[in-house]
Structure formats: C-alpha cells, structure tokens
Short mmCIF file of C-alpha atoms in Angstrom, two decimals:
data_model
loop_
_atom_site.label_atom_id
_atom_site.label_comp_id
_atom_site.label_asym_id
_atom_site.label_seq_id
_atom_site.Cartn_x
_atom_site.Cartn_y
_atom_site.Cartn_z
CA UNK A 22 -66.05 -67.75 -55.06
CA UNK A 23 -67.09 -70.90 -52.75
CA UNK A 24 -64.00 -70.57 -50.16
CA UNK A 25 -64.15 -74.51 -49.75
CA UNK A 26 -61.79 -75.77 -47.45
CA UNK A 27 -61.49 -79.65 -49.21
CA UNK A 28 -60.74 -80.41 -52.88
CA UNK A 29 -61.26 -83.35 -55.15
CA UNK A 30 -58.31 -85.75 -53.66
CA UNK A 31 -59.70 -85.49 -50.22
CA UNK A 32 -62.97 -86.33 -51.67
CA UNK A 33 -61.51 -89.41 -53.30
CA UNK A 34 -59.88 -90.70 -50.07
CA UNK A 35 -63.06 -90.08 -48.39
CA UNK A 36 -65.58 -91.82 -50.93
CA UNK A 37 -63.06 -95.09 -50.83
CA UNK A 38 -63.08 -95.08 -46.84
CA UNK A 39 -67.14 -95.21 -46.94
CA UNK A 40 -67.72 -97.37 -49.87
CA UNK A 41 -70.01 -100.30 -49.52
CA UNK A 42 -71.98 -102.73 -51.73
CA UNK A 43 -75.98 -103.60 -52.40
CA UNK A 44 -75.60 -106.52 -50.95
CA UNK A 45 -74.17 -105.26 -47.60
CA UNK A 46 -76.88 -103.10 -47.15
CA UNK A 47 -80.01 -105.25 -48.95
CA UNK A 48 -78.93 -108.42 -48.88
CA UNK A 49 -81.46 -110.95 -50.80
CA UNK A 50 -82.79 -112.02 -47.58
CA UNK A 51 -83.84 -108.95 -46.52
CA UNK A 52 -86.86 -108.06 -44.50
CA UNK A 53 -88.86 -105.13 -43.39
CA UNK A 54 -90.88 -104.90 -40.13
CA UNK A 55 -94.06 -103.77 -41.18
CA UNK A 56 -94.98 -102.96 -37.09
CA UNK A 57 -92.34 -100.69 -37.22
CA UNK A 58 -92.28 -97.03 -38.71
CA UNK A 59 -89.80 -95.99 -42.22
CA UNK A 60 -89.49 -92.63 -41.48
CA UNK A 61 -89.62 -90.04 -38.39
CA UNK A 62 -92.29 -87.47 -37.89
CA UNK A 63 -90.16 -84.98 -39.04
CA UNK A 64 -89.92 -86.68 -42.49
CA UNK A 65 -93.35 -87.97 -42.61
CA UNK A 66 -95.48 -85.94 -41.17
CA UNK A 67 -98.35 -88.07 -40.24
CA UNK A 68 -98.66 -86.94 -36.65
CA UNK A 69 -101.14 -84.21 -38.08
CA UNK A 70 -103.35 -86.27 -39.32
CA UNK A 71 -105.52 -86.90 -36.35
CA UNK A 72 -108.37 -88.01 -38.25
CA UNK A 73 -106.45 -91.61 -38.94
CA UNK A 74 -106.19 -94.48 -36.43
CA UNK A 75 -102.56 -95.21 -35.82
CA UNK A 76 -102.62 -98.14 -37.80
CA UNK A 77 -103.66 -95.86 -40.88
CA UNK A 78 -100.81 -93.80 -39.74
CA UNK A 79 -98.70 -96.27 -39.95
CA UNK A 80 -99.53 -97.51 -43.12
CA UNK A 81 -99.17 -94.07 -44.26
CA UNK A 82 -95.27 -93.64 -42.63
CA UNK A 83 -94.28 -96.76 -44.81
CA UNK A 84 -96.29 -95.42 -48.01
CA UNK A 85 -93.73 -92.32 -47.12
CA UNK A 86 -90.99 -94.41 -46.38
CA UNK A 87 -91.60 -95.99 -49.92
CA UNK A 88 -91.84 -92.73 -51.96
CA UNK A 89 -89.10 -90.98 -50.30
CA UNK A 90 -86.18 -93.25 -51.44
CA UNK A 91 -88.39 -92.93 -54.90
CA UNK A 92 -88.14 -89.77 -55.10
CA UNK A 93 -84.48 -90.05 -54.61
CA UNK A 94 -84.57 -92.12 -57.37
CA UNK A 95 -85.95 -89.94 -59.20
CA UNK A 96 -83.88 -87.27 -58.85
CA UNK A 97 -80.86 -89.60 -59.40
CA UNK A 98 -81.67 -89.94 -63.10
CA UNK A 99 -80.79 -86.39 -63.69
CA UNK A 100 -77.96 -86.00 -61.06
CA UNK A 101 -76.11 -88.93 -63.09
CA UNK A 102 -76.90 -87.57 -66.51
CA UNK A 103 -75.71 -83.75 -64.73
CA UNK A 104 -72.36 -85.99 -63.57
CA UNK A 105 -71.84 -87.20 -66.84
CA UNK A 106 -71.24 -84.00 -68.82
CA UNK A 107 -69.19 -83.18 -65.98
CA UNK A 108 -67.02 -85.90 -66.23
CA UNK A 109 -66.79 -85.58 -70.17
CA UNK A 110 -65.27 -81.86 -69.98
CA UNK A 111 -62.80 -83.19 -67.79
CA UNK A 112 -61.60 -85.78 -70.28
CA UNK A 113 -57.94 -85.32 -70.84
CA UNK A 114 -58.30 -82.87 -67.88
CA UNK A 115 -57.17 -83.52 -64.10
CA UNK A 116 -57.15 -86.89 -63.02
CA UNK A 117 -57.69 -86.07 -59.29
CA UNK A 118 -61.24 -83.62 -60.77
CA UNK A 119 -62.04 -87.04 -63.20
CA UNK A 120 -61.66 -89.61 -60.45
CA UNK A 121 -63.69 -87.84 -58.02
CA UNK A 122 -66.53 -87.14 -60.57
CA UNK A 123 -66.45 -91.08 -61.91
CA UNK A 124 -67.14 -92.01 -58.65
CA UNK A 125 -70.34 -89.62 -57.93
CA UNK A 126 -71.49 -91.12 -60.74
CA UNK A 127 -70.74 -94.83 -59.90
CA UNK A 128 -72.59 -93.88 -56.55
CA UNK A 129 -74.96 -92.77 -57.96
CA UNK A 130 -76.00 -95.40 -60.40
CA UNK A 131 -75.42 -97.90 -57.30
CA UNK A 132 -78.08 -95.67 -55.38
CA UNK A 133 -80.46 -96.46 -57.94
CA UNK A 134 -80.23 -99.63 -57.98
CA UNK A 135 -79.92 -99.76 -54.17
CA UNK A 136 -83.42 -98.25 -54.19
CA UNK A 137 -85.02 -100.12 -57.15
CA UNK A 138 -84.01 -103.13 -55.08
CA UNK A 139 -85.90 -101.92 -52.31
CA UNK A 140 -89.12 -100.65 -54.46
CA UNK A 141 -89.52 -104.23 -55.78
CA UNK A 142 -89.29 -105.34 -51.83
CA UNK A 143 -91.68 -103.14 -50.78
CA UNK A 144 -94.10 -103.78 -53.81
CA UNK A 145 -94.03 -107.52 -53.02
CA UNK A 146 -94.45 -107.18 -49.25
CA UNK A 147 -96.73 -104.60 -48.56
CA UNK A 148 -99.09 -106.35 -49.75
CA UNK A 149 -101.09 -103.74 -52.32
CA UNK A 150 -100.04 -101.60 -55.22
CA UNK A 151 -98.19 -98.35 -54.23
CA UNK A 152 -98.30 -95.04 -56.81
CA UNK A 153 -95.27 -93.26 -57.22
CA UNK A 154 -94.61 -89.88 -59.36
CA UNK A 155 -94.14 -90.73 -62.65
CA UNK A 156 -91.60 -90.04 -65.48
CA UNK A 157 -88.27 -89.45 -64.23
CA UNK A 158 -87.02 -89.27 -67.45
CA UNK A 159 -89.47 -86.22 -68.33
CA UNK A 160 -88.03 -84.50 -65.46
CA UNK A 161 -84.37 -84.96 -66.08
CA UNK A 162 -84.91 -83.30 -68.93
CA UNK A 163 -86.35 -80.70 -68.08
CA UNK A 164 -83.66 -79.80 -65.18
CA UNK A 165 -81.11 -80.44 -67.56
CA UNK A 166 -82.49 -77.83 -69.91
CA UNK A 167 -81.19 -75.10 -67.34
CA UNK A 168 -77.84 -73.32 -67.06
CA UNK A 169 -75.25 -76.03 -66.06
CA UNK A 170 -74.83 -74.14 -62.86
CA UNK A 171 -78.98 -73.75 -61.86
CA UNK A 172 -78.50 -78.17 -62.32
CA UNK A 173 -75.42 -77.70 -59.81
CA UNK A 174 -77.24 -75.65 -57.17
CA UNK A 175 -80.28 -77.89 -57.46
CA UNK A 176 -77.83 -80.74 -56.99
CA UNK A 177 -75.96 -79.46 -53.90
CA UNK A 178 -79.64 -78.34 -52.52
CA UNK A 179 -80.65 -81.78 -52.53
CA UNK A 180 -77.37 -83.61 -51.29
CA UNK A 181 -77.04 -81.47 -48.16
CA UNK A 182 -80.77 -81.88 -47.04
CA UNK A 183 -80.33 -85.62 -47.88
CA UNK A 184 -77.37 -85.24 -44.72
CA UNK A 185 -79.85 -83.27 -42.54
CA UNK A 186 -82.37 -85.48 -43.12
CA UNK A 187 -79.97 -88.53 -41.57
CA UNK A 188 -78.31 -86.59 -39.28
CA UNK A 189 -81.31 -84.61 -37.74
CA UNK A 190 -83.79 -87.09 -37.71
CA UNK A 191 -82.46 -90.12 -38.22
CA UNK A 192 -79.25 -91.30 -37.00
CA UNK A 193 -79.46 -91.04 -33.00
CA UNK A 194 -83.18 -91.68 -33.19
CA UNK A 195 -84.08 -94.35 -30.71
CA UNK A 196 -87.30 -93.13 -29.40
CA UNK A 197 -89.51 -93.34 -32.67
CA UNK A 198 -88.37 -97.49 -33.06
CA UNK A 199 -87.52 -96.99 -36.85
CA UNK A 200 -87.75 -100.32 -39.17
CA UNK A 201 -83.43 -100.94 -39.37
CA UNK A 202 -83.36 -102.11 -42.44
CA UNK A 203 -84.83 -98.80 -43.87
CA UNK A 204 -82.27 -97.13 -41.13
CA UNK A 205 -79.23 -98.63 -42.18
CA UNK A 206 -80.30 -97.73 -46.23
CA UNK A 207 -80.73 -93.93 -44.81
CA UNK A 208 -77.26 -94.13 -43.47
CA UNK A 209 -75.33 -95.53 -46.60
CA UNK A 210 -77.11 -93.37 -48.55
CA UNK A 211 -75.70 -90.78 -46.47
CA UNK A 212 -72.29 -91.31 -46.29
CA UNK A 213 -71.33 -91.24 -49.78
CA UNK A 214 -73.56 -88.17 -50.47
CA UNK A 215 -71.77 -86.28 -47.88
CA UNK A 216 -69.02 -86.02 -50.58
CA UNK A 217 -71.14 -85.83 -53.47
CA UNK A 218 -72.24 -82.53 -51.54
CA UNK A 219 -68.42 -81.41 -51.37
CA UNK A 220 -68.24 -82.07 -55.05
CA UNK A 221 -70.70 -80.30 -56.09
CA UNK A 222 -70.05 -77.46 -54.13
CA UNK A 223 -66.25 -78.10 -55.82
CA UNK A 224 -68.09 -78.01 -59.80
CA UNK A 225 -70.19 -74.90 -58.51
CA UNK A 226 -66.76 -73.41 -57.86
CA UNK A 227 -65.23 -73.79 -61.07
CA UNK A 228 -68.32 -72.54 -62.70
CA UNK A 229 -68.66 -69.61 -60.42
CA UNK A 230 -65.22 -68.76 -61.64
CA UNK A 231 -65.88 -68.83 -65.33
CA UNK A 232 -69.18 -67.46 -65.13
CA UNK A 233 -70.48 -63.56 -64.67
CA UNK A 234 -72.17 -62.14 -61.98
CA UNK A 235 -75.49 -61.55 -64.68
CA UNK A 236 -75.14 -65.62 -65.22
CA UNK A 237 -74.73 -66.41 -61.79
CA UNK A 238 -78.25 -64.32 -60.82
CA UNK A 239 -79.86 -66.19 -63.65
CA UNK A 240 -78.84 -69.59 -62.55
CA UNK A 241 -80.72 -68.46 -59.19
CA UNK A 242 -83.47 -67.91 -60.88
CA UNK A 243 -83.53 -71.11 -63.15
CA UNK A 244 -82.83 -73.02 -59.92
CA UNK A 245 -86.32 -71.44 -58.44
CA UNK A 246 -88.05 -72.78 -61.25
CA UNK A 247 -86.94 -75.88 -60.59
CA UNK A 248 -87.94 -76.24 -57.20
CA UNK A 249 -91.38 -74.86 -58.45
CA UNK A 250 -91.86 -77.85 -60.98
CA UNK A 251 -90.74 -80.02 -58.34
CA UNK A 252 -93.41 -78.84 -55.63
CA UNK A 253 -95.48 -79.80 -58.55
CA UNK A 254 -94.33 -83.58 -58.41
CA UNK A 255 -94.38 -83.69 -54.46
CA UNK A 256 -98.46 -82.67 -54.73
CA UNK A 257 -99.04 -85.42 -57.43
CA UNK A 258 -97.09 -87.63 -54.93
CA UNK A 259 -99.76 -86.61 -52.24
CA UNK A 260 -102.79 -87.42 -54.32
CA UNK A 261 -101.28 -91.01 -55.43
CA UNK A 262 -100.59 -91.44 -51.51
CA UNK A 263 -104.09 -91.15 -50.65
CA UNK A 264 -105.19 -93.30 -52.90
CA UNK A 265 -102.46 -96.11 -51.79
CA UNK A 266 -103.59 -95.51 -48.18
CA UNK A 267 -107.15 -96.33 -49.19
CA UNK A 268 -105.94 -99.61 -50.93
CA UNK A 269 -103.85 -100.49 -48.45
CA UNK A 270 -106.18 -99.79 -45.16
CA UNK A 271 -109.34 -99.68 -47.22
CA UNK A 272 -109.86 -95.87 -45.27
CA UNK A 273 -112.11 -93.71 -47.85
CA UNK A 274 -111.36 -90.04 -46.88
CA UNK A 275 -114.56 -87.88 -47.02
CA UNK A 276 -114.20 -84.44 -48.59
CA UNK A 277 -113.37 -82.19 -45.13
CA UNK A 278 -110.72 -85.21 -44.15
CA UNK A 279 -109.35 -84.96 -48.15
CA UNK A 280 -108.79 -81.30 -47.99
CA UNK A 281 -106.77 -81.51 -44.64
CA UNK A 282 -105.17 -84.74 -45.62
CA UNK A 283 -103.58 -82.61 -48.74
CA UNK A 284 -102.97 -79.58 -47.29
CA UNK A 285 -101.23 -80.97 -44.20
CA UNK A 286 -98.85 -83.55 -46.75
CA UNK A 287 -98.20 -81.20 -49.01
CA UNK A 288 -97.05 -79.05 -46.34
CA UNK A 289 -94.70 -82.21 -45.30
CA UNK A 290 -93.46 -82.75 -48.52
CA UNK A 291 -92.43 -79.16 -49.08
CA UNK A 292 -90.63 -78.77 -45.82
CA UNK A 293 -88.94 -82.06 -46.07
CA UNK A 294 -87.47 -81.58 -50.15
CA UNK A 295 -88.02 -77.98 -50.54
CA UNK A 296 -87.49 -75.71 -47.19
CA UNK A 297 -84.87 -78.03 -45.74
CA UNK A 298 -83.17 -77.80 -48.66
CA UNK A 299 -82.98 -73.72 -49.04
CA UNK A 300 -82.34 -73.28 -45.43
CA UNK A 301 -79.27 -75.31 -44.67
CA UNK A 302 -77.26 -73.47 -43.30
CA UNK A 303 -74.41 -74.61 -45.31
CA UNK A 304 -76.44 -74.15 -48.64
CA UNK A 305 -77.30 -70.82 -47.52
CA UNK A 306 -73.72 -69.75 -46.96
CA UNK A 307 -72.60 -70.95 -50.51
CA UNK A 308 -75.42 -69.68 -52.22
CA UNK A 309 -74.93 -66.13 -50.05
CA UNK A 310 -71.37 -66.41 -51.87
CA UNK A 311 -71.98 -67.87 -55.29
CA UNK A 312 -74.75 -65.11 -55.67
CA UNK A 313 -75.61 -62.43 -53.24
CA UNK A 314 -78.24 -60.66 -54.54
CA UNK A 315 -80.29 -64.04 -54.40
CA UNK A 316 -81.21 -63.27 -50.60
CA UNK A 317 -84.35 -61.34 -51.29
CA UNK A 318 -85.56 -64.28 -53.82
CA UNK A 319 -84.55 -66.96 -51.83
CA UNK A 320 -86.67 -65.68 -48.49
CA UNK A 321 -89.23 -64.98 -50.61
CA UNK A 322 -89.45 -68.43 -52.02
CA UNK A 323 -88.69 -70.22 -48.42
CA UNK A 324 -91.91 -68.24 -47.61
CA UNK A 325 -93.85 -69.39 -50.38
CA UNK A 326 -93.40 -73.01 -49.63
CA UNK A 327 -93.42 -72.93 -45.48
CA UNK B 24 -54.84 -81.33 -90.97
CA UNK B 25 -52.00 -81.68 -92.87
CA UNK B 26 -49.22 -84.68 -91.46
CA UNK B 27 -46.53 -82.10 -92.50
CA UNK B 28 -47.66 -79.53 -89.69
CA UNK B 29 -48.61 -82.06 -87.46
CA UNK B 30 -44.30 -83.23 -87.76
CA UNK B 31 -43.08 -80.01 -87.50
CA UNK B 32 -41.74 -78.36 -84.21
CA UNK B 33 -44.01 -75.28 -83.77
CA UNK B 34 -43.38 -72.12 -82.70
CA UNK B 35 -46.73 -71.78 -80.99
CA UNK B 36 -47.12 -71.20 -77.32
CA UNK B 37 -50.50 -70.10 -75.85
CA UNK B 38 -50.87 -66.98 -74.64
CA UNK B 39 -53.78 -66.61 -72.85
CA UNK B 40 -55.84 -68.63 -70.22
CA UNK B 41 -58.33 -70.23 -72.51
CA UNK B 42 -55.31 -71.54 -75.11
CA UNK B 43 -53.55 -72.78 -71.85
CA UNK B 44 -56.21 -74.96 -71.22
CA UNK B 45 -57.21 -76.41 -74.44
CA UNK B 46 -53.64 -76.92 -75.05
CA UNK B 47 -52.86 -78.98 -71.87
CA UNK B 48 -55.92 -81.32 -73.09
CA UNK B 49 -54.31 -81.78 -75.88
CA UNK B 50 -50.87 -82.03 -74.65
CA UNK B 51 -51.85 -85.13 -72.90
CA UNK B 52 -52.91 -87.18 -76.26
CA UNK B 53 -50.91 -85.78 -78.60
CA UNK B 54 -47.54 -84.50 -77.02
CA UNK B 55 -46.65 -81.03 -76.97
CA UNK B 56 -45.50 -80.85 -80.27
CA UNK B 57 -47.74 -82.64 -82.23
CA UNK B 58 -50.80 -80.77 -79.90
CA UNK B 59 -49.26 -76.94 -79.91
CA UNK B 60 -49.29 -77.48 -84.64
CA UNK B 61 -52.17 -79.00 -84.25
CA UNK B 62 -53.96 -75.69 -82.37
CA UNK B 63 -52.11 -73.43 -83.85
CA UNK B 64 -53.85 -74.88 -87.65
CA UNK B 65 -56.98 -75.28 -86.20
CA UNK B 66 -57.05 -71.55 -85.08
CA UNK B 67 -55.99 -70.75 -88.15
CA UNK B 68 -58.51 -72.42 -89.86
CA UNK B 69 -61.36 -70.98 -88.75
CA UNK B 70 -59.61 -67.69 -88.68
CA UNK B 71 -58.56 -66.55 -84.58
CA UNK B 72 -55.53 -65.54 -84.14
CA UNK B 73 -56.10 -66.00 -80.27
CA UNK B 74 -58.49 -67.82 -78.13
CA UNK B 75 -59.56 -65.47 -75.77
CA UNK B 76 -63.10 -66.69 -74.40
CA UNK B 77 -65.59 -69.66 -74.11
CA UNK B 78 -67.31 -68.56 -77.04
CA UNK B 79 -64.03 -69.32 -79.15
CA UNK B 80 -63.00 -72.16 -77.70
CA UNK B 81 -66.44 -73.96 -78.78
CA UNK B 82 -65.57 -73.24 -82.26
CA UNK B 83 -61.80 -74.91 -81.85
CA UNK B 84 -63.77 -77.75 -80.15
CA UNK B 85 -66.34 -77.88 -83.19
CA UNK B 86 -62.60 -77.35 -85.71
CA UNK B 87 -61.71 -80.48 -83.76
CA UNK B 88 -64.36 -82.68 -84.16
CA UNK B 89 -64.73 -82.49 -87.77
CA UNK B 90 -60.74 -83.23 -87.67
CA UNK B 91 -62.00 -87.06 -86.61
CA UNK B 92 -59.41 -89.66 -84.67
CA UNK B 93 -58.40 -88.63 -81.14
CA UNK B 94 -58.44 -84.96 -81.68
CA UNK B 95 -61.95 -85.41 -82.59
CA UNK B 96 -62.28 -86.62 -79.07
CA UNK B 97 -60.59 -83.55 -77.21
CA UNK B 98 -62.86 -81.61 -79.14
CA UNK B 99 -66.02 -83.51 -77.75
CA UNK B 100 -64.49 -82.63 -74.18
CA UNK B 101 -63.40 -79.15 -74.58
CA UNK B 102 -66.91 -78.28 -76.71
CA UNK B 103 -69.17 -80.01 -73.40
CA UNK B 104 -66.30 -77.74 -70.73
CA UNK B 105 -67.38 -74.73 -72.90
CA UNK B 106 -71.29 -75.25 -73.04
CA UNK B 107 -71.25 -76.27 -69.15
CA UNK B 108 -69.73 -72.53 -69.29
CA UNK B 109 -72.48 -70.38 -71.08
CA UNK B 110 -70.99 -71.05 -75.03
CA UNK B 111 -73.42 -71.72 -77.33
CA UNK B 112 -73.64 -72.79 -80.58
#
C-alpha cells in the first residue's frame, strides 16, 4: 500500500550504527546555560510576544524547552505500550520484524528516561516549580483505545515532525546561540527516531494490507480525534506556562496581555505538534496512499488548527 | 489435546493464507508435525474446517490459550496479530 523502499533489516543495521547511551548525552555533570535559549523561534514561538522584556522571553523559551521534551515524554508512554503489542504478534514470527520492533521499544524506554533525567535537571536548576500536562497514563489510554492502525498513523505523525523539527530548525542553527546541551539531546533524539519513523511506516504497511478500505477511512478518522484531544493537552500546557513564567520572572499578565499571550502559544503549540505533523510532506504522501479519500479531512483539519 | 494426535504424522497442510501463518508460528515451537496435529484438532474443536479470516483465527488463538504450556503462548501472539487486525472478541 506504503511503496517503502527500506524494510526491517535495514532498519536494524541503521538503529545499531546510531545507538548511544544516557550518559553520553546527559552525563551526571551536566549543565545548562540558562543565558542561552532551548529552543528556536520556530519551536517556541516567543518572538510574538512583544509585550515581554527579553529576559521574560527567555525565561519563557526554556519553560518551552522544558515542556517540549515533556511532552515527548508523554507521548512515549503510549508509543511503547503501541510497540509492545506489536512486538507480541510477532512472537514466533520474523526475527528480522521482532528485532527491529524490540529495539523501538528499547529506544524508546531509553528516551524516557533520557528526558526524565533532564526534567529533574531542569526542576533543580531553574530555580522555581515548572507545570507540565498531566496524566500520561490517562492519555495512553485513551489513544490506545483506537484502531491499531489510527495509534500507527498518530505514531508516524509524530516521529517525522520530531525529524523536521531537528532538521529544520535545529541542526545547522548557529545564529539563534542554542543552549548545546539541549542541542545535542534534540539530535540523539533524532537519530534513532528517524527509524522508528521507517518502522512505523513498515507496521502501517502490514496493516494496510490486512485491513479494508472502510477500516482504513475509519482509522483516519480515529487519528483526527486524536489530534483533537491532544490540541486539548497543548492549551492546558499554555495556561500552566503562564503561570510558570509568572513564578519564574514574577511578570503578572493583565487580562488584554493574557488573551494574546494564549492565543499567540496556542497557535505555537499547534503548528509545532499538530500542523507540522499533518503537512510533512512525507506523512502526506503515505497517508495520500494508505487512505485517499482522507485529503478533504485532512485540509480541513490542517485549517482548523493553522 | 490428546498426546496421541499430538505423535501422529498428520495429514494436514494449510490451505489458505491465514492457516499458513498461524501454522509457521507454530512450526517454530512445536515442529511441523507436532504443530500441523495440533491445528488441525484445534480447528476441529471449535468446529472450522478452514481458517479463512482474522475473525477465525482469534478463535484458534482463544482454542490455544485454554490448551495452556507453549501453545498457550502462540495463541497469546496470534490472538494480539488478529485484534491489531480488526478481530474482535
């Protein structure tokens, strides 16, 4: 259905080329530059916020910084939980299919940790409690209440923005003086979710195979509603950021500044999780393939969230 | 299960895609032997004659379960393949 031009093996050989350890990237030493911005404008979105000094901006690009590998965190819980029923139909099955998936979830698990690591960094060095969504758990659950195929093409949604994200913004950004240690996490991160992409987009396959062109136009439609209860975490995320910003720079937003502050996060939030996500262009072309009659549902919703 | 089918040399061989597949699981535990009796009684026992979709494979997978030891296993694997594909119970 997919046309994929790589398969699991090449996905192995790949995944042990790039592997690293926690303590290669965070070592326990580790330090971040609080003069120095977490994420670029085009992940943060703080620029539009003209109302705060830059030091408030600031502040705000590491609260960002903070809830963005959270969020990843987040989602984690139910991408490991997604890889493990994976990997337990494949018992007994191909070893190549089984290695490959063991490993996802390995890498997985390790990016958790990776980024638990760096929450309880951040929470002792920033100096002031920092609110982050709640529940992941909660959330898992209710992804993993959708077809098995909606969870893939939420999945491969978020591991190819996670490569724009690094590769767009991130990677041959000099001019914006981004912290390194929060650089160098980006870019692990990165490389071994470049082949969690292909894996995905692998599973999707096999599914896509099995599956009906009725069940493949529902999973479109379950995967919609997911990205619909996640815009619903990212403006809860919003609301706890303001009220980290205040504790951290002691800035009380009045009402008018409130109202802009929101709308113009939100906006950030969406277009970094949400529109990136539906508009890669490789997403687009396996999701044109896996089910073309999504097109009118998926412009619509790209519309709805820019 | 009885240990008399389970020595036997069968006559079974699948004969369509979805028996292909939960035999090769199979095949890897139990031997080819020992794995095409062992399908052939479970489909008997809950009355197919053929396995023929997802649907029907959750119920082998469910047949295997109950069966407890290592086939008991394969039938954990093969009944999570089938609901990853639309079955349900």
């Amino acid at each position: 259905v997919l046309n994929l031009e790589y398969n699991y093996k090449s996905c192995i050989q790949n995944s042990e080329k790039v592997s690293w350890r926690i303590s290669d990237v965070l070592p326990e030493n580790a330090t971040l530059d609080y003069s120095k911005k977490f994420l670029p404008e085009a992940l943060s979105g703080d620029r539009a916020l003209s109302f705060l000094s830059p030091s408030e901006r600031l502040a705000l690009n590491q609260i960002r910084g903070n809830s963005y590998l959270y969020l990843f965190r987040f989602v984690e819980e139910y991408i490991i939980a997604m890889v493990i029923q994976h990997i337990d139909a494949e018992v007994f099955g191909d070893e190549d299919i089984l290695r490959a998936l063991l490993r996802f979830a390995e890498e997985e698990t390790k990016h958790q940790q990776l980024f638990a690591k760096f929450g309880e960094l951040f929470t002792h060095s920033f100096g002031v409690p920092v609110g982050v969504a709640g529940n992941p758990e909660e959330v898992a659950g209710f992804i993993m209440q959708k077809s098995s195929m909606a969870v893939l093409v939420m999945t491969l949604h978020i591991e190819l923005f996670t490569q724009h994200h690094y590769t767009a913004s991130v990677r041959d950004n000099e001019a914006e003086g981004l912290d390194p240690l929060f650089k160098s996490m980006l870019k692990y991160h990165w490389l071994e979710e470049s082949q969690h992409a292909r894996i995905d987009a692998l599973e999707l396959d096999r599914l896509a195979n099995d599956s009906t062109a009725a069940m493949r136009l529902k999973a479109v439609d379950e995967y919609i509603e997911i990205l619909h209860a996640f815009d619903g975490l990212l403006l809860g995320q919003v609301q706890l950021d303001i009220e980290s910003l205040r504790a951290k720079t002691g800035r009380v937003l009045n009402s008018d500044e409130r109202e802009k502050f929101i709308k113009a996060q939100h906006r950030s939030y969406r277009y970094v999780f949400l529109v990136l996500g539906l508009t890669n262009p490789t997403f687009a072309k396996y999701l044109a393939a896996f089910c073309p009659e999504s097109a009118p549902k998926v412009s619509a919703t790209i519309a709805n969230f820019s | 299960m009885s240990e008399q089918s389970l020595r036997v040399a069968p006559s079974f061989a699948p004969s369509t895609p979805t028996e292909e597949l939960v035999l090769s699981k199979m095949v890897r535990v139990l031997g080819h032997e020992k794995a095409a009796a062992l399908l052939e009684e479970t489909m008997a026992s809950i009355g197919l004659a053929q396995l023929n979709n997802i649907q029907e494979m959750l119920s082998v997978a469910n047949a295997l379960i109950k069966a407890g030891g290592f086939p008991s296993v394969i039938g954990r694997s093969l009944k999570v393949y089938a609901i990853l594909r639309g079955a349900s119970e």
